[in-house]
Coordinates of N, CA and C in Angstrom, one line a residue:
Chain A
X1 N -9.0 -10.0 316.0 CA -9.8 -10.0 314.8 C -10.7 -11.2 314.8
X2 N -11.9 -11.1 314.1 CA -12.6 -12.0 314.1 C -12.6 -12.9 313.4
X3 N -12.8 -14.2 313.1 CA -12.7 -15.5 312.4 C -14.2 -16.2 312.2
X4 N -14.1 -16.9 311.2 CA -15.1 -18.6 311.7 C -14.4 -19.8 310.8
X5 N -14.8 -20.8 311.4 CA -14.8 -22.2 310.9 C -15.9 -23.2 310.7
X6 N -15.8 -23.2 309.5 CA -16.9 -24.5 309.5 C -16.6 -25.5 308.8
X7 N -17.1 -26.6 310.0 CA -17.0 -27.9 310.1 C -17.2 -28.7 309.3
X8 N -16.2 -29.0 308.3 CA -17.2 -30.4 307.1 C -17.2 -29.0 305.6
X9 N -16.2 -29.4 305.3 CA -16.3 -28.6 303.8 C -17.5 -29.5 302.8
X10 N -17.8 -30.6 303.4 CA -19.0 -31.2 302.4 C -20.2 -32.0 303.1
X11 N -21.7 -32.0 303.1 CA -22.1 -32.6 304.4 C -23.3 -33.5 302.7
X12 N -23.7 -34.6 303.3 CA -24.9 -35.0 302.4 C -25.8 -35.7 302.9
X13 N -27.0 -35.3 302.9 CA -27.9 -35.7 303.7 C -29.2 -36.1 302.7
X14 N -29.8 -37.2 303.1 CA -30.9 -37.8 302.2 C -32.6 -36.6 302.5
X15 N -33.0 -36.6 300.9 CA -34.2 -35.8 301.4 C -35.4 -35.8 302.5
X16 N -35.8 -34.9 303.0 CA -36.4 -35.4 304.4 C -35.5 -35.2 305.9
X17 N -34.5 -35.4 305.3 CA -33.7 -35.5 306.9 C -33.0 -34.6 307.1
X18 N -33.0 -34.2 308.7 CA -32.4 -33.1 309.3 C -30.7 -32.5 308.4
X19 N -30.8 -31.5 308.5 CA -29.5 -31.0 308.1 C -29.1 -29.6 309.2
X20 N -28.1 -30.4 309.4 CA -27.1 -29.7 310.4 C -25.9 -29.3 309.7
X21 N -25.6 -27.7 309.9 CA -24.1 -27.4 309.3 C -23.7 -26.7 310.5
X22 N -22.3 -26.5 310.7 CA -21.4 -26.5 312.0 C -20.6 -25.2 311.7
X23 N -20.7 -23.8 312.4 CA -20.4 -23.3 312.6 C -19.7 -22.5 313.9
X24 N -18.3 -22.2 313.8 CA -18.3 -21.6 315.1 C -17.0 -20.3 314.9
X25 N -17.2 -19.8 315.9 CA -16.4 -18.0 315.5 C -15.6 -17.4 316.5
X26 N -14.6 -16.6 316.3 CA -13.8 -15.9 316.8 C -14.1 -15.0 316.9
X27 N -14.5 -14.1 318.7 CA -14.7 -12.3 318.3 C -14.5 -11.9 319.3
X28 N -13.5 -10.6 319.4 CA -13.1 -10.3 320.8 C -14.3 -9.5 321.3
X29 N -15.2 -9.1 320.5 CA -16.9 -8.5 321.0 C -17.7 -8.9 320.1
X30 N -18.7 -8.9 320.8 CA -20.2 -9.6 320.8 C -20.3 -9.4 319.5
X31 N -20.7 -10.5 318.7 CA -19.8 -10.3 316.9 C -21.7 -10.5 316.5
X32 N -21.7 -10.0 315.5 CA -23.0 -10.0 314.9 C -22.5 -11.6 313.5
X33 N -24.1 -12.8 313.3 CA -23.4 -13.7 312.6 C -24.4 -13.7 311.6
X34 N -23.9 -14.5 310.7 CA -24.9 -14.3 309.0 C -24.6 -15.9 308.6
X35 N -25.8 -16.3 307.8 CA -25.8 -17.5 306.9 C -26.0 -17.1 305.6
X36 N -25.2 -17.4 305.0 CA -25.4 -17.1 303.0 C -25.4 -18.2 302.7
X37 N -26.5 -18.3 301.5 CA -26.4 -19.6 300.4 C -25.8 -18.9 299.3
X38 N -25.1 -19.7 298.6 CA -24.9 -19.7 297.1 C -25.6 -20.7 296.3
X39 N -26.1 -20.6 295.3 CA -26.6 -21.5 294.3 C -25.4 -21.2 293.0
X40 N -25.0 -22.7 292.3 CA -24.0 -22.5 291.3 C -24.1 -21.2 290.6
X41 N -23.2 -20.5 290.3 CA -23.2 -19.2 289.4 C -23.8 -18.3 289.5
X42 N -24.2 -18.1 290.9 CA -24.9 -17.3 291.8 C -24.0 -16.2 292.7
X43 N -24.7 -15.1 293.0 CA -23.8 -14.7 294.3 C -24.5 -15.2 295.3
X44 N -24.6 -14.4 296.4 CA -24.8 -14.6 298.0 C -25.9 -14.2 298.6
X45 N -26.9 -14.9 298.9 CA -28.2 -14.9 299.5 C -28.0 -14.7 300.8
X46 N -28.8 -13.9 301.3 CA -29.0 -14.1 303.3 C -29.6 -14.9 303.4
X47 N -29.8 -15.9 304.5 CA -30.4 -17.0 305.0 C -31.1 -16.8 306.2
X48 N -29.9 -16.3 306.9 CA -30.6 -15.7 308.3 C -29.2 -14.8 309.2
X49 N -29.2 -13.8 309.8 CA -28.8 -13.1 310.3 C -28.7 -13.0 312.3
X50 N -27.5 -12.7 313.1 CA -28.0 -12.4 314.3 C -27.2 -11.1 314.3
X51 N -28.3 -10.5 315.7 CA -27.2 -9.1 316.1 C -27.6 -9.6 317.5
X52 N -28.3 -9.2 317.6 CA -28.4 -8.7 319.5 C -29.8 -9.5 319.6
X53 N -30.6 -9.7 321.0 CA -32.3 -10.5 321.2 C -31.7 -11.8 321.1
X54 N -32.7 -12.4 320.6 CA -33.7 -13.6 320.7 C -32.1 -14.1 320.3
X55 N -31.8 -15.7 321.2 CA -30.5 -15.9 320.3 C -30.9 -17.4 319.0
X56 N -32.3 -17.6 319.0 CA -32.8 -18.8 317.9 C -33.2 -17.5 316.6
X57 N -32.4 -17.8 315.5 CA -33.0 -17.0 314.6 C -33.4 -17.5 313.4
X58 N -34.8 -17.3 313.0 CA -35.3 -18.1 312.0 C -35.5 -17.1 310.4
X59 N -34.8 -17.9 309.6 CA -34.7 -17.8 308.1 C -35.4 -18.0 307.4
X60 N -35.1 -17.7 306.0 CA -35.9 -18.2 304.8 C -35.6 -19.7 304.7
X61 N -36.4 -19.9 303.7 CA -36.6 -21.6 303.1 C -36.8 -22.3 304.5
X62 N -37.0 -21.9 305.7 CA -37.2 -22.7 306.7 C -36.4 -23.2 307.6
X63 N -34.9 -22.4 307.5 CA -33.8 -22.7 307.7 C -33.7 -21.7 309.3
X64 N -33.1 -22.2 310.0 CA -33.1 -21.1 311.3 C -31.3 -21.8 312.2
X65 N -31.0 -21.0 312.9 CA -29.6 -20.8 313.5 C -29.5 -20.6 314.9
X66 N -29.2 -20.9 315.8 CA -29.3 -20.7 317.5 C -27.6 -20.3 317.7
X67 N -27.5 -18.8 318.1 CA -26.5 -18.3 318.4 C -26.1 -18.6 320.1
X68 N -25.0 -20.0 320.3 CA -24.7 -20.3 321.4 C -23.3 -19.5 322.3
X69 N -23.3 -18.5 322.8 CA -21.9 -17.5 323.3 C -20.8 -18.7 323.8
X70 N -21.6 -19.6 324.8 CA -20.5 -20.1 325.8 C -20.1 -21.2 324.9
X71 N -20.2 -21.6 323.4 CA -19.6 -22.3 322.5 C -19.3 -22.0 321.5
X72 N -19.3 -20.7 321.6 CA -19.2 -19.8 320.3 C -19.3 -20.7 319.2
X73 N -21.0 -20.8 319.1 CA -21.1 -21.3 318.0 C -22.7 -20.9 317.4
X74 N -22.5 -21.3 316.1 CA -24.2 -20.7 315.3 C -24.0 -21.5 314.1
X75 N -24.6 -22.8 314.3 CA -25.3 -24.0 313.5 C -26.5 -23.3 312.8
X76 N -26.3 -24.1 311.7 CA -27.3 -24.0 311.2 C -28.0 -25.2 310.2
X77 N -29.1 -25.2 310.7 CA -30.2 -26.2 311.0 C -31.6 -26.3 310.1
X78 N -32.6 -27.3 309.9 CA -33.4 -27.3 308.8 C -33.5 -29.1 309.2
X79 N -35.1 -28.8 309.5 CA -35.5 -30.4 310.1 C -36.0 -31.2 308.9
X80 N -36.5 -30.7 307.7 CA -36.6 -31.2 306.3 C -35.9 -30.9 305.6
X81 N -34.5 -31.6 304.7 CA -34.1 -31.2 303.7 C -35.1 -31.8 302.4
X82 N -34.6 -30.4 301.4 CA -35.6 -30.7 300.2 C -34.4 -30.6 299.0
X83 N -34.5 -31.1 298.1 CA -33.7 -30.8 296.9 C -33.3 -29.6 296.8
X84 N -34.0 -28.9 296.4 CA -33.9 -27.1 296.2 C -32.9 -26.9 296.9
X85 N -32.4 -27.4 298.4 CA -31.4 -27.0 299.8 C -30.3 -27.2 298.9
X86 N -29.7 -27.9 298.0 CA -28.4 -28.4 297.5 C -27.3 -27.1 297.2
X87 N -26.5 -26.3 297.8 CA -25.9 -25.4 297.4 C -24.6 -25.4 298.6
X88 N -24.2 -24.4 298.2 CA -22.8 -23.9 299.2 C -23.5 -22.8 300.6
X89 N -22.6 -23.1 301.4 CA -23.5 -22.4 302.5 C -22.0 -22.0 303.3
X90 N -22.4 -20.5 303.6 CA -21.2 -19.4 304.0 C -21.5 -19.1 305.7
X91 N -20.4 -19.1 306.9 CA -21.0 -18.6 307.8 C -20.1 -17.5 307.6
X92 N -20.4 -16.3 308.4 CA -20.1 -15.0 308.4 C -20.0 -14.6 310.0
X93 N -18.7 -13.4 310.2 CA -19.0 -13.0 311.2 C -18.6 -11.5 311.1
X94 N -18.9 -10.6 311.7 CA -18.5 -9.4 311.4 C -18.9 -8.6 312.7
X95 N -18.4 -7.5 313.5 CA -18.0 -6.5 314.1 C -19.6 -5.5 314.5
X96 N -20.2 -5.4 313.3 CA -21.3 -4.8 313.3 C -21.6 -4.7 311.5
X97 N -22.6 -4.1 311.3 CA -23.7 -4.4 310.2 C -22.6 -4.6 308.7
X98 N -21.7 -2.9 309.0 CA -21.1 -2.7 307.9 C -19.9 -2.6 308.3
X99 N -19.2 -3.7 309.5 CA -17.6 -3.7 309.1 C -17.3 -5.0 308.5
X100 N -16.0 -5.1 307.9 CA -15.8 -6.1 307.1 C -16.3 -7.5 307.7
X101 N -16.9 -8.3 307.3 CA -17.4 -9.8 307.2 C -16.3 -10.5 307.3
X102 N -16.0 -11.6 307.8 CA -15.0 -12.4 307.4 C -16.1 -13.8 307.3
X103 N -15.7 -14.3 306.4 CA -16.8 -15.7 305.9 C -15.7 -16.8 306.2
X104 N -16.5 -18.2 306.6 CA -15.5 -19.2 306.5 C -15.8 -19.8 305.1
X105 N -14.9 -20.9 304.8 CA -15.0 -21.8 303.9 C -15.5 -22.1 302.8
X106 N -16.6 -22.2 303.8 CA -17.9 -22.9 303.2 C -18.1 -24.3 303.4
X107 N -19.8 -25.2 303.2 CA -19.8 -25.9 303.0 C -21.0 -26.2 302.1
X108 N -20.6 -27.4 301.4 CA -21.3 -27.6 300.1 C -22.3 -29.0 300.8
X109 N -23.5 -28.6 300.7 CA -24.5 -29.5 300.8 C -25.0 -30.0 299.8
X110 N -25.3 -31.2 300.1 CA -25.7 -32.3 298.5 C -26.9 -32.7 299.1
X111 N -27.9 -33.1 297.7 CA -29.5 -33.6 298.7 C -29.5 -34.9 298.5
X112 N -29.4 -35.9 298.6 CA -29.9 -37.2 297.8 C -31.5 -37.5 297.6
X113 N -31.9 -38.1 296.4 CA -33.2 -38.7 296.6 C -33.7 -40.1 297.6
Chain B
X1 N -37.4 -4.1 293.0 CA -35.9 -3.3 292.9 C -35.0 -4.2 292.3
X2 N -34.6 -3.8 291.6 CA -33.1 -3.9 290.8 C -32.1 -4.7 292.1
X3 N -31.2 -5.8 291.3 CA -30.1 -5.9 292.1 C -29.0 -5.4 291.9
X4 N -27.4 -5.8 292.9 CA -26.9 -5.7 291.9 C -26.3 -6.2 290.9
X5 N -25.5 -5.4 289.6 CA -25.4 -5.6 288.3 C -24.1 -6.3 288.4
X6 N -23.3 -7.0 287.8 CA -21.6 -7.1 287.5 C -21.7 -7.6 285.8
X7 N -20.8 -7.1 285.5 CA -20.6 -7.4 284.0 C -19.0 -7.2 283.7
X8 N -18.3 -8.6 283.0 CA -19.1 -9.3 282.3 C -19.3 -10.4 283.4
X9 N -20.2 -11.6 283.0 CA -20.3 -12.8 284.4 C -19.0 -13.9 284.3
X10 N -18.2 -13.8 282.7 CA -17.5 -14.6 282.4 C -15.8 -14.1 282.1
X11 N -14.8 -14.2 282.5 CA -13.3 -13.7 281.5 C -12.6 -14.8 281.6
X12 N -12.0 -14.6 280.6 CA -11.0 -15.6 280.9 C -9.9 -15.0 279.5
X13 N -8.6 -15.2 280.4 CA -7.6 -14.0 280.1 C -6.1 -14.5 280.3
X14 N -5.2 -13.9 279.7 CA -3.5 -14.8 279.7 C -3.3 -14.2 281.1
X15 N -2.0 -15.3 281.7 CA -1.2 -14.1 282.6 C -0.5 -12.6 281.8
X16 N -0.7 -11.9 282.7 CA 0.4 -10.6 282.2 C -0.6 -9.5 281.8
X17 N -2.3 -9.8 281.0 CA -3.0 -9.3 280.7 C -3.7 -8.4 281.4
X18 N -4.7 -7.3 280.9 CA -5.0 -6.8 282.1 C -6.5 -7.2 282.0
X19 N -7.4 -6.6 283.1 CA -9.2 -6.8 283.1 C -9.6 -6.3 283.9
X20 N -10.8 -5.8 283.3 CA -11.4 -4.9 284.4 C -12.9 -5.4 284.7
X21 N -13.3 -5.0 285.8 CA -15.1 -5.5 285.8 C -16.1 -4.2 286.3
X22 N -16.9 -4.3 286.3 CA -18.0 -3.2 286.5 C -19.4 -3.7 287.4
X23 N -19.4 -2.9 288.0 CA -20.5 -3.2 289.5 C -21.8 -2.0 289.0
X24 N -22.8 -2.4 289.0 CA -23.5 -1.3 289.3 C -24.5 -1.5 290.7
X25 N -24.2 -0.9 292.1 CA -25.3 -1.3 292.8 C -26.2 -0.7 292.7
X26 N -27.4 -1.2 293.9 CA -28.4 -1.0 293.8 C -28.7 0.7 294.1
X27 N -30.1 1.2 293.5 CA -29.8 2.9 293.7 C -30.0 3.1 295.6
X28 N -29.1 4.3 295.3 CA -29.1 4.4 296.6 C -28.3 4.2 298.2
X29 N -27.9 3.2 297.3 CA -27.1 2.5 298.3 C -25.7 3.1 298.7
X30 N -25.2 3.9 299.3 CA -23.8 4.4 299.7 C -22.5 3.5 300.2
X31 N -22.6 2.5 300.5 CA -21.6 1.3 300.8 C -21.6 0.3 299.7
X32 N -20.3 0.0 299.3 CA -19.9 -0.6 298.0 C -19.0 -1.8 298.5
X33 N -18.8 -2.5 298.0 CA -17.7 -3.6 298.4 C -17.5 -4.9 296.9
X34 N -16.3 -4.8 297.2 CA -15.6 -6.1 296.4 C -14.9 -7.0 297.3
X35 N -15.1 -8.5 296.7 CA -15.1 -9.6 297.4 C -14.1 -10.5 296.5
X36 N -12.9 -11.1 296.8 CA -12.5 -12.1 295.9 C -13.1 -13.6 296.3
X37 N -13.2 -13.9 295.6 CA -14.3 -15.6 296.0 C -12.9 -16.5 295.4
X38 N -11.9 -17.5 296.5 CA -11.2 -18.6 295.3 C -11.9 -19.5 295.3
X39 N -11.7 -20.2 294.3 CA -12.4 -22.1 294.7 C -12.4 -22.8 296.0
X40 N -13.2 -23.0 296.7 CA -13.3 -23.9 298.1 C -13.0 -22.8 298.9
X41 N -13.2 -21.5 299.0 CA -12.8 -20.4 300.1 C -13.7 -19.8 300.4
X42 N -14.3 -18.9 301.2 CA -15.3 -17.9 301.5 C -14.3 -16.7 300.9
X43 N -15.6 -15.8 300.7 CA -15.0 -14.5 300.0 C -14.7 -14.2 300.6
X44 N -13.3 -13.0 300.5 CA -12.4 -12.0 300.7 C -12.3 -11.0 300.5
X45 N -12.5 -9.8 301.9 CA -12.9 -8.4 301.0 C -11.3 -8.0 300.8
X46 N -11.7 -7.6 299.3 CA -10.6 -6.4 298.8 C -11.0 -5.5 298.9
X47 N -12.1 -4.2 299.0 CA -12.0 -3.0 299.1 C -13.6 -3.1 299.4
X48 N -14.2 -1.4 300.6 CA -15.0 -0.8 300.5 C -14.8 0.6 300.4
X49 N -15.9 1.0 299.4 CA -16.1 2.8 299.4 C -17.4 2.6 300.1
X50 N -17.5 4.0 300.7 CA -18.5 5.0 301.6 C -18.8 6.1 300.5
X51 N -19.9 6.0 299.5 CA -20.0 6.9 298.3 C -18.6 6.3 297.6
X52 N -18.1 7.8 297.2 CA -16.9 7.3 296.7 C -15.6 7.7 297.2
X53 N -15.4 7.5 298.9 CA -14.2 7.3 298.9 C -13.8 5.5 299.7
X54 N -12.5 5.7 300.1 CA -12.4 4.2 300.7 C -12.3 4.3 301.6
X55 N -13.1 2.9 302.6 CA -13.6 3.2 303.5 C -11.9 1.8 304.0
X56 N -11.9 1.1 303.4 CA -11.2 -0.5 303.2 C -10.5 -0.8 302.4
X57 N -9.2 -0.8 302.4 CA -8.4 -1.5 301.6 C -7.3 -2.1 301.7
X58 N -7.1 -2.6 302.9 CA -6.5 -3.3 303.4 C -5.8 -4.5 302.9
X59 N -6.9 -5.4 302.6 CA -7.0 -6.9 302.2 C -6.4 -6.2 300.7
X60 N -6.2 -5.4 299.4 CA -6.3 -5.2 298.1 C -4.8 -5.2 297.6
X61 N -4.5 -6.3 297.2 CA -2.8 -6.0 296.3 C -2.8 -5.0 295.6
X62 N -2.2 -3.7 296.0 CA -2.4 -2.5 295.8 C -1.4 -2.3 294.4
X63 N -0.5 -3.1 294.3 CA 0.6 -3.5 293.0 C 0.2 -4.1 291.9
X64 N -1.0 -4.7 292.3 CA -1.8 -5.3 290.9 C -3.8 -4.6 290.5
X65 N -3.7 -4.3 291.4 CA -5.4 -4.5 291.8 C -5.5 -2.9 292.1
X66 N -6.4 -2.2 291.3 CA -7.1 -0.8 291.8 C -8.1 -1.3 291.4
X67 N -9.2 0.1 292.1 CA -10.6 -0.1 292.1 C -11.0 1.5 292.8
X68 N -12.1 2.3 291.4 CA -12.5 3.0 291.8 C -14.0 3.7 291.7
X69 N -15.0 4.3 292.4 CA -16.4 4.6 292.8 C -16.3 5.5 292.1
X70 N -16.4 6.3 291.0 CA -17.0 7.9 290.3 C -18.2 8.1 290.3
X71 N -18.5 9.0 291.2 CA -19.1 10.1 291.8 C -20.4 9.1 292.7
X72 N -19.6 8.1 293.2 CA -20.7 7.2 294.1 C -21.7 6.2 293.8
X73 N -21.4 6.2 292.6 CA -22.5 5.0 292.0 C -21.9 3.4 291.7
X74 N -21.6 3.5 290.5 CA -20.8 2.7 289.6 C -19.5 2.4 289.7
X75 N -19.1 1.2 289.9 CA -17.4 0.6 290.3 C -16.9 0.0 289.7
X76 N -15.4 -0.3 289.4 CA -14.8 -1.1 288.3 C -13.5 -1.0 289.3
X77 N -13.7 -2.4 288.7 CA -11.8 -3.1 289.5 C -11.2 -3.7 288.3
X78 N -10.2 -3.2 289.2 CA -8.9 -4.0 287.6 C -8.0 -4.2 287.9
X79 N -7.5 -5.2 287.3 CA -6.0 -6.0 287.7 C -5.4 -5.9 286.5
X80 N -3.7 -5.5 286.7 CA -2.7 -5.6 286.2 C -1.7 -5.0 286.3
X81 N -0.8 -6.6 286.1 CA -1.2 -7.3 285.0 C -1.8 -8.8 286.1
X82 N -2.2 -9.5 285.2 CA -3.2 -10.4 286.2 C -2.5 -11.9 286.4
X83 N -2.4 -12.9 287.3 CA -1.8 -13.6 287.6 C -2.5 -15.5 287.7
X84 N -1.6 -16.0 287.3 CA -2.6 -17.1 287.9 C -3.6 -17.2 289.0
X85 N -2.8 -16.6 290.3 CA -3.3 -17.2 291.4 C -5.0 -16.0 291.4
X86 N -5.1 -15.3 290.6 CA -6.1 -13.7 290.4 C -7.3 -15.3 289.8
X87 N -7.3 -15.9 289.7 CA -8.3 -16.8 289.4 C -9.3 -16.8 290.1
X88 N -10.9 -16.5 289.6 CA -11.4 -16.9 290.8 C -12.5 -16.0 290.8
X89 N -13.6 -15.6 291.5 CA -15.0 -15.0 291.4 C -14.7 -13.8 292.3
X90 N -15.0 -12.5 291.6 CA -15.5 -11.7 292.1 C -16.4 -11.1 292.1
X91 N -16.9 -10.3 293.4 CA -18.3 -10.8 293.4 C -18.7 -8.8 294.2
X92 N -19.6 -8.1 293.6 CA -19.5 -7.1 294.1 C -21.3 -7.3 295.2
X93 N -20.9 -6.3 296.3 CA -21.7 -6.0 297.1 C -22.5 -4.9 297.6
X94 N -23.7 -4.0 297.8 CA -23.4 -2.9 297.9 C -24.9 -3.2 299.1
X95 N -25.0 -2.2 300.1 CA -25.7 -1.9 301.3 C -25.9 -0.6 301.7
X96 N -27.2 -0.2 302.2 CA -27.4 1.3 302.9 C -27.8 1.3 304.3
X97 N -28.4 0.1 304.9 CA -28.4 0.2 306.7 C -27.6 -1.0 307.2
X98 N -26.2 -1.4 306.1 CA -26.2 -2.4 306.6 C -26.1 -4.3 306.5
X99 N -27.3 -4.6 305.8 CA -27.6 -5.6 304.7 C -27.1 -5.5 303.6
X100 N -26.1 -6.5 303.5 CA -25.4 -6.2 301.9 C -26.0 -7.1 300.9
X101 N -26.2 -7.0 299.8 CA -26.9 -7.2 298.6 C -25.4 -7.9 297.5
X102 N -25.4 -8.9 297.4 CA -24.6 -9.1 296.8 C -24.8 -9.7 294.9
X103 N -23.9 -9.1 294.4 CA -24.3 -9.5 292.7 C -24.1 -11.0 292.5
X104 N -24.2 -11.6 290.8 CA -24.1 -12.5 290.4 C -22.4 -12.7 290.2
X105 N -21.8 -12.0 290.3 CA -20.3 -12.2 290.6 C -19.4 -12.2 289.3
X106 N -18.4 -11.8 288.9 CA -17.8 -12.1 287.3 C -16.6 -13.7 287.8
X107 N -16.7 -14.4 287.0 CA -15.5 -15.5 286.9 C -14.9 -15.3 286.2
X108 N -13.7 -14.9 286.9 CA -12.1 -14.9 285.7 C -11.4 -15.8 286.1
X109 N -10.8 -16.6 285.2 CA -9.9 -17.5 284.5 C -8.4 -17.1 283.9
X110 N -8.1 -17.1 284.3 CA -6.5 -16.8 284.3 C -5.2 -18.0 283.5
X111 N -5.2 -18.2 282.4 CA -4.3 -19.1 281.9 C -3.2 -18.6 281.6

């Protein structure tokens, strides 16, 4: 079955500066991977998505993800943080488009001024 | 386009009690899903319909928790009777190639 983990259930980074979030996944096949934001009392935004291609995949708000196999991992990344970025961030892995997702954690990013 | 709907966004409810919530996804869309969200967890699916039968139900405490699609549209889950540990965001989803769309989620509170 497939899994993820991600690293740092809280990351805080000053505005302007790189923001790195740590994700990595369990799949006994080539697992298709997803980034969700939450904003407080919100549901679940796509950020950015991989299936198959290009393995750098770039998102909204400027946010993009590099799907690494031999580290089974898919960070996700954003060379300017801005305020607005402050929310919960979900990685996902799932089988294909519509079998069950399994999400990790989460992690809650904070902006400072 | 419309997203989708849950109502209500708020409960809060004794143990033993029952509650129900309501999804409307987006039109069209033939794949449905419920999600339990706890505090500090990634959601959890508890159930998907394909129209309206189940596609998933694996993950769903079948002793406390039903949930049913009539006639493919509109969905409602409900628990009882409902438990402390039933705290917690649910959050409905619905998709047609795939991309799931997820609602504003109901928060129930469980005292």
């Amino acid at each position: 079955a497939q899994s993820v983990t991600q690293l740092g259930s809280h990351v805080s980074v000053s505005e302007g500066a790189l923001v790195l979030l740590r994700c990595n996944y369990s799949s006994s096949v080539p697992p298709y991977l997803f980034w969700y934001v939450q904003y407080p009392n919100q549901g679940l935004q796509l950020l950015l998505k991989y299936t198959t291609g290009a393995t750098l995949v770039k998102g909204i708000n400027g946010f993009e993800a590099e799907f690494k196999k031999s580290e089974t991992s898919f960070h996700l990344t954003k060379p300017s943080a801005h305020m607005s970025d402050a929310a919960e961030y979900f990685c996902a892995v799932s089988l294909d488009n519509n079998n069950d997702m399994r999400f990790g954690a989460g992690t809650r990013l904070t902006v400072k001024p | 386009e419309a997203g989708v709907a849950q109502s209500p966004r708020y409960k809060i409810i004794e143990k033993r009690q029952s509650v129900a919530f309501w999804c409307n996804p987006i039109s069209g869309h033939a794949t449905l899903y419920w999600y339990q969200q706890i505090l500090g967890q990634g959601p959890k699916l508890l159930i998907q319909f394909q129209n309206n039968g189940v596609v998933d139900d694996s993950q769903l405490p079948k002793d406390r928790f039903s949930a049913e699609r009539l006639k493919g549209v509109d969905s409602t889950l409900k628990i009882q009777p409902a438990k402390l540990e039933d705290s917690a965001v649910y959050l409905c989803a619905s998709s047609s190639s795939g991309f799931k769309n997820f609602g504003p989620g109901t928060r129930l509170t469980v005292t």
